[in-house]
């Protein structure tokens, strides 16, 4: 069995970001397809409650959120780098743009047009995930504005390509390309007329085609049962924080060894509880015991997650 197990589904935009990074690195990996909506009975035992996609699993270590997944891929497989000109900090920080305002523009454009065709099960699931109504009428009303926002985001990408470079950082692709690409892929794939909002921008279509040509690495399919068995047979990493990551804030470091709860602060706020066994400026690592799987270490990014002592 390949070491890298990506819990995903093919229509997931954040999974597409990770798949492009796997392609840049030419890695072998296995797709473990999970349901689009809850329940996810073969995912939650691994994550301890986290339900969002994608999740990367390597044995008994589980990495939540695409931001941390790509950081872990770089740590484990540094060549070829996702930061071809050494811009790891800025390229990583771009996710604060692409995963939020850029992504929300793509979502609004898509669902303003396809929202009425979405099943009730999906709508109820996303309402529970976000804690807000799935307001199709509001998305329709907002479409003219959000269309301008999506084009503006795409224009920033085109501006970076204006000197004729092949990729956003130069002649080699990296995380910056994967970050910018997946939102345009999402919009164009699920509401094809949205391509008219950005495909005329100079250089953008050629860049998009070059990113598509990278592919997704060496993919195979793995069952959820295989993934659970891989966790059951493995032991978590003894040193869960890669060498070289910046030290944790004093408050985080003081909680290492204690029972804690961690949860996302944006949406999908289901808490995970266990013992904090690692912390850096970029990640938190919690060890938990599952009755069936044994010891599991759950890794989450520090940005966007709250850490508190367990009640």
C-alpha positions as a Python dict, from the first residue, in 0.01 Angstrom:
ca = {
    (1, 'X'): (0, 0, 0),
    (2, 'X'): (121, 349, -83),
    (3, 'X'): (201, 565, 220),
    (4, 'X'): (0, 870, 116),
    (5, 'X'): (-375, 820, 156),
    (6, 'X'): (-584, 1121, 56),
    (7, 'X'): (-938, 1118, 190),
    (8, 'X'): (-1120, 1320, -74),
    (9, 'X'): (-1386, 1328, -341),
    (10, 'X'): (-1321, 1433, -698),
    (11, 'X'): (-1546, 1741, -698),
    (12, 'X'): (-1380, 1888, -387),
    (13, 'X'): (-1197, 2214, -473),
    (14, 'X'): (-957, 2190, -179),
    (15, 'X'): (-878, 1832, -278),
    (16, 'X'): (-795, 1962, -626),
    (17, 'X'): (-540, 2199, -472),
    (18, 'X'): (-371, 1902, -303),
    (19, 'X'): (-396, 1685, -615),
    (20, 'X'): (-210, 1950, -817),
    (21, 'X'): (62, 1961, -550),
    (22, 'X'): (92, 1583, -569),
    (23, 'X'): (130, 1624, -944),
    (24, 'X'): (401, 1889, -909),
    (25, 'X'): (595, 1647, -689),
    (26, 'X'): (516, 1343, -905),
    (27, 'X'): (412, 1144, -599),
    (28, 'X'): (236, 810, -576),
    (29, 'X'): (-78, 829, -363),
    (30, 'X'): (-411, 662, -307),
    (31, 'X'): (-750, 830, -326),
    (32, 'X'): (-982, 722, -45),
    (33, 'X'): (-1317, 856, -155),
    (34, 'X'): (-1539, 983, 124),
    (35, 'X'): (-1905, 1091, 112),
    (36, 'X'): (-1978, 1449, 14),
    (37, 'X'): (-2217, 1485, 309),
    (38, 'X'): (-2237, 1341, 658),
    (39, 'X'): (-2234, 1080, 797),
    (40, 'X'): (-1873, 984, 732),
    (41, 'X'): (-1832, 678, 955),
    (42, 'X'): (-1489, 578, 819),
    (43, 'X'): (-1342, 929, 841),
    (44, 'X'): (-1448, 1054, 1184),
    (45, 'X'): (-1274, 768, 1374),
    (46, 'X'): (-949, 882, 1214),
    (47, 'X'): (-994, 1253, 1279),
    (48, 'X'): (-1173, 1242, 1612),
    (49, 'X'): (-1462, 1450, 1484),
    (50, 'X'): (-1321, 1671, 1208),
    (51, 'X'): (-1541, 1615, 901),
    (52, 'X'): (-1405, 1842, 626),
    (53, 'X'): (-1225, 1723, 313),
    (54, 'X'): (-944, 1669, 228),
    (55, 'X'): (-759, 1476, 497),
    (56, 'X'): (-419, 1318, 441),
    (57, 'X'): (-337, 997, 625),
    (58, 'X'): (8, 844, 661),
    (59, 'X'): (-33, 538, 880),
    (60, 'X'): (-158, 653, 1219),
    (61, 'X'): (-90, 1022, 1152),
    (62, 'X'): (-378, 1224, 1010),
    (63, 'X'): (-339, 1572, 860),
    (64, 'X'): (-646, 1796, 842),
    (65, 'X'): (-695, 2093, 608),
    (66, 'X'): (-528, 2149, 272),
    (67, 'X'): (-301, 2418, 419),
    (68, 'X'): (-131, 2172, 652),
    (69, 'X'): (-144, 1886, 401),
    (70, 'X'): (70, 2073, 149),
    (71, 'X'): (311, 2177, 424),
    (72, 'X'): (347, 1810, 526),
    (73, 'X'): (400, 1699, 167),
    (74, 'X'): (684, 1951, 137),
    (75, 'X'): (840, 1831, 465),
    (76, 'X'): (824, 1464, 365),
    (77, 'X'): (911, 1505, -4),
    (78, 'X'): (1110, 1828, -42),
    (79, 'X'): (1211, 1778, -406),
    (80, 'X'): (1081, 1905, -638),
    (81, 'X'): (982, 2190, -411),
    (82, 'X'): (643, 2357, -399),
    (83, 'X'): (845, 2678, -355),
    (84, 'X'): (1067, 2686, -665),
    (85, 'X'): (1219, 3028, -587),
    (86, 'X'): (1231, 2982, -212),
    (87, 'X'): (916, 3183, -138),
    (88, 'X'): (766, 2936, 108),
    (89, 'X'): (635, 3192, 353),
    (90, 'X'): (456, 3413, 99),
    (91, 'X'): (331, 3120, -110),
    (92, 'X'): (186, 2956, 201),
    (93, 'X'): (29, 3284, 314),
    (94, 'X'): (-153, 3309, -20),
    (95, 'X'): (-401, 3054, 115),
    (96, 'X'): (-547, 3332, 329),
    (97, 'X'): (-649, 3490, -2),
    (98, 'X'): (-732, 3188, -215),
    (99, 'X'): (-914, 2987, 54),
    (100, 'X'): (-1131, 3279, 163),
    (101, 'X'): (-1227, 3574, -58),
    (102, 'X'): (-1127, 3406, -388),
    (103, 'X'): (-1303, 3082, -286),
    (104, 'X'): (-1616, 3262, -166),
    (105, 'X'): (-1643, 3442, -500),
    (106, 'X'): (-1624, 3110, -684),
    (107, 'X'): (-1884, 2953, -454),
    (108, 'X'): (-2126, 3242, -499),
    (109, 'X'): (-2094, 3238, -878),
    (110, 'X'): (-2149, 2862, -897),
    (111, 'X'): (-2442, 2829, -658),
    (112, 'X'): (-2623, 3136, -786),
    (113, 'X'): (-2686, 2926, -1096),
    (114, 'X'): (-2689, 2564, -981),
    (115, 'X'): (-2822, 2607, -627),
    (116, 'X'): (-3179, 2519, -720),
    (117, 'X'): (-3064, 2187, -864),
    (118, 'X'): (-2886, 2083, -543),
    (119, 'X'): (-3056, 1817, -333),
    (120, 'X'): (-3202, 1891, 8),
    (121, 'X'): (-2954, 1653, 172),
    (122, 'X'): (-2659, 1861, 49),
    (123, 'X'): (-2823, 2188, 152),
    (124, 'X'): (-2897, 2069, 505),
    (125, 'X'): (-2545, 1930, 541),
    (126, 'X'): (-2382, 2257, 434),
    (127, 'X'): (-2610, 2458, 661),
    (128, 'X'): (-2499, 2246, 954),
    (129, 'X'): (-2136, 2276, 844),
    (130, 'X'): (-2144, 2655, 813),
    (131, 'X'): (-2397, 2737, 1084),
    (132, 'X'): (-2579, 2964, 837),
    (133, 'X'): (-2872, 2928, 594),
    (134, 'X'): (-2795, 2808, 240),
    (135, 'X'): (-2942, 3123, 88),
    (136, 'X'): (-2991, 3054, -283),
    (137, 'X'): (-3199, 3370, -335),
    (138, 'X'): (-2927, 3575, -172),
    (139, 'X'): (-2663, 3415, -394),
    (140, 'X'): (-2870, 3499, -703),
    (141, 'X'): (-2906, 3858, -591),
    (142, 'X'): (-2533, 3883, -519),
    (143, 'X'): (-2424, 3730, -850),
    (144, 'X'): (-2354, 4056, -1040),
    (145, 'X'): (-2125, 4173, -763),
    (146, 'X'): (-1958, 3835, -701),
    (147, 'X'): (-1895, 3793, -1073),
    (148, 'X'): (-1689, 4113, -1066),
    (149, 'X'): (-1503, 3982, -762),
    (150, 'X'): (-1415, 3653, -931),
    (151, 'X'): (-1287, 3838, -1237),
    (152, 'X'): (-1083, 4071, -1018),
    (153, 'X'): (-919, 3777, -840),
    (154, 'X'): (-842, 3616, -1177),
    (155, 'X'): (-700, 3946, -1303),
    (156, 'X'): (-447, 3941, -1019),
    (157, 'X'): (-331, 3603, -1143),
    (158, 'X'): (-309, 3730, -1501),
    (159, 'X'): (-110, 4035, -1387),
    (160, 'X'): (151, 3807, -1230),
    (161, 'X'): (185, 3630, -1567),
    (162, 'X'): (210, 3949, -1771),
    (163, 'X'): (586, 3923, -1827),
    (164, 'X'): (539, 3593, -2010),
    (165, 'X'): (646, 3360, -1731),
    (166, 'X'): (512, 3005, -1748),
    (167, 'X'): (398, 2986, -1385),
    (168, 'X'): (331, 3235, -1110),
    (169, 'X'): (681, 3219, -963),
    (170, 'X'): (869, 3172, -1289),
    (171, 'X'): (942, 2871, -1507),
    (172, 'X'): (855, 2605, -1251),
    (173, 'X'): (515, 2539, -1091),
    (174, 'X'): (456, 2558, -718),
    (175, 'X'): (201, 2599, -443),
    (176, 'X'): (118, 2950, -563),
    (177, 'X'): (-11, 2797, -888),
    (178, 'X'): (-212, 2527, -711),
    (179, 'X'): (-365, 2789, -479),
    (180, 'X'): (-475, 3017, -763),
    (181, 'X'): (-576, 2739, -1000),
    (182, 'X'): (-824, 2544, -792),
    (183, 'X'): (-1083, 2822, -765),
    (184, 'X'): (-1089, 2878, -1141),
    (185, 'X'): (-1109, 2500, -1188),
    (186, 'X'): (-1398, 2487, -940),
    (187, 'X'): (-1595, 2766, -1107),
    (188, 'X'): (-1529, 2646, -1460),
    (189, 'X'): (-1603, 2282, -1383),
    (190, 'X'): (-1932, 2330, -1202),
    (191, 'X'): (-2068, 2633, -1384),
    (192, 'X'): (-1893, 2634, -1724),
    (193, 'X'): (-2038, 2970, -1837),
    (194, 'X'): (-1835, 3131, -1557),
    (195, 'X'): (-1525, 3084, -1772),
    (196, 'X'): (-1640, 3388, -1969),
    (197, 'X'): (-1565, 3597, -1660),
    (198, 'X'): (-1191, 3533, -1680),
    (199, 'X'): (-1075, 3331, -1981),
    (200, 'X'): (-1016, 3645, -2192),
    (201, 'X'): (-755, 3780, -1947),
    (202, 'X'): (-412, 3782, -2119),
    (203, 'X'): (-204, 3474, -2048),
    (204, 'X'): (-455, 3314, -1814),
    (205, 'X'): (-588, 3038, -2039),
    (206, 'X'): (-238, 2927, -2140),
    (207, 'X'): (-128, 2919, -1775),
    (208, 'X'): (-442, 2725, -1680),
    (209, 'X'): (-366, 2466, -1949),
    (210, 'X'): (-10, 2431, -1823),
    (211, 'X'): (-134, 2361, -1469),
    (212, 'X'): (-384, 2103, -1598),
    (213, 'X'): (-100, 1934, -1789),
    (214, 'X'): (93, 1882, -1463),
    (215, 'X'): (-158, 1613, -1370),
    (216, 'X'): (-211, 1461, -1028),
    (217, 'X'): (88, 1235, -985),
    (218, 'X'): (52, 858, -967),
    (219, 'X'): (-298, 798, -838),
    (220, 'X'): (-461, 473, -740),
    (221, 'X'): (-781, 402, -554),
    (222, 'X'): (-797, 264, -199),
    (223, 'X'): (-1099, 162, 5),
    (224, 'X'): (-1198, 318, 335),
    (225, 'X'): (-1144, -21, 494),
    (226, 'X'): (-783, -24, 368),
    (227, 'X'): (-726, 318, 520),
    (228, 'X'): (-863, 215, 857),
    (229, 'X'): (-649, -97, 849),
    (230, 'X'): (-340, 111, 771),
    (231, 'X'): (-406, 321, 1081),
    (232, 'X'): (-470, 12, 1291),
    (233, 'X'): (-135, -143, 1196),
    (234, 'X'): (77, 170, 1240),
    (235, 'X'): (221, 368, 1528),
    (236, 'X'): (209, 749, 1530),
    (237, 'X'): (525, 948, 1466),
    (238, 'X'): (746, 985, 1770),
    (239, 'X'): (844, 1336, 1657),
    (240, 'X'): (522, 1479, 1511),
    (241, 'X'): (653, 1830, 1439),
    (242, 'X'): (905, 1845, 1151),
    (243, 'X'): (1244, 1991, 1231),
    (244, 'X'): (1279, 2352, 1129),
    (245, 'X'): (927, 2473, 1198),
    (246, 'X'): (912, 2793, 1400),
    (247, 'X'): (851, 2747, 1772),
    (248, 'X'): (501, 2758, 1914),
    (249, 'X'): (370, 3057, 2103),
    (250, 'X'): (433, 3028, 2479),
    (251, 'X'): (65, 2963, 2550),
    (252, 'X'): (57, 2669, 2310),
    (253, 'X'): (385, 2526, 2438),
    (254, 'X'): (254, 2534, 2795),
    (255, 'X'): (-34, 2303, 2698),
    (256, 'X'): (185, 2027, 2551),
    (257, 'X'): (120, 1709, 2749),
    (258, 'X'): (-224, 1821, 2863),
    (259, 'X'): (-574, 1716, 2761),
    (260, 'X'): (-701, 1973, 2514),
    (261, 'X'): (-970, 2046, 2258),
    (262, 'X'): (-902, 2194, 1915),
    (263, 'X'): (-1156, 2320, 1662),
    (264, 'X'): (-1171, 2521, 1342),
    (265, 'X'): (-1275, 2882, 1389),
    (266, 'X'): (-1442, 2941, 1051),
    (267, 'X'): (-1683, 2655, 982),
    (268, 'X'): (-1700, 2284, 1056),
    (269, 'X'): (-1623, 2362, 1420),
    (270, 'X'): (-1658, 2006, 1552),
    (271, 'X'): (-1403, 1982, 1835),
    (272, 'X'): (-1134, 1717, 1860),
    (273, 'X'): (-1014, 1618, 2206),
    (274, 'X'): (-701, 1439, 2319),
    (275, 'X'): (-352, 1504, 2449),
    (276, 'X'): (-148, 1780, 2287),
    (277, 'X'): (181, 1618, 2186),
    (278, 'X'): (325, 1877, 1951),
    (279, 'X'): (294, 2244, 1867),
    (280, 'X'): (472, 2490, 1639),
    (281, 'X'): (386, 2824, 1481),
    (282, 'X'): (231, 2625, 1196),
    (283, 'X'): (62, 2321, 1351),
    (284, 'X'): (-96, 2157, 1652),
    (285, 'X'): (-75, 1781, 1704),
    (286, 'X'): (-317, 1593, 1925),
    (287, 'X'): (-289, 1226, 2024),
    (288, 'X'): (-608, 1035, 2087),
    (289, 'X'): (-701, 675, 2151),
    (290, 'X'): (-965, 504, 1937),
    (291, 'X'): (-1119, 183, 2066),
    (292, 'X'): (-1074, 11, 1728),
    (293, 'X'): (-778, 186, 1568),
    (294, 'X'): (-555, 244, 1869),
    (295, 'X'): (-337, 554, 1896),
    (296, 'X'): (-396, 823, 1632),
    (297, 'X'): (-224, 1159, 1597),
    (298, 'X'): (-434, 1436, 1443),
    (299, 'X'): (-246, 1732, 1297),
    (300, 'X'): (-418, 2066, 1223),
    (301, 'X'): (-283, 2402, 1104),
    (302, 'X'): (-234, 2667, 1372),
    (303, 'X'): (-395, 2940, 1164),
    (304, 'X'): (-772, 2907, 1178),
    (305, 'X'): (-785, 2667, 1474),
    (306, 'X'): (-857, 2738, 1839),
    (307, 'X'): (-678, 2550, 2118),
    (308, 'X'): (-812, 2525, 2471),
    (309, 'X'): (-780, 2296, 2774),
    (310, 'X'): (-1036, 2014, 2760),
    (311, 'X'): (-1341, 2064, 2981),
}
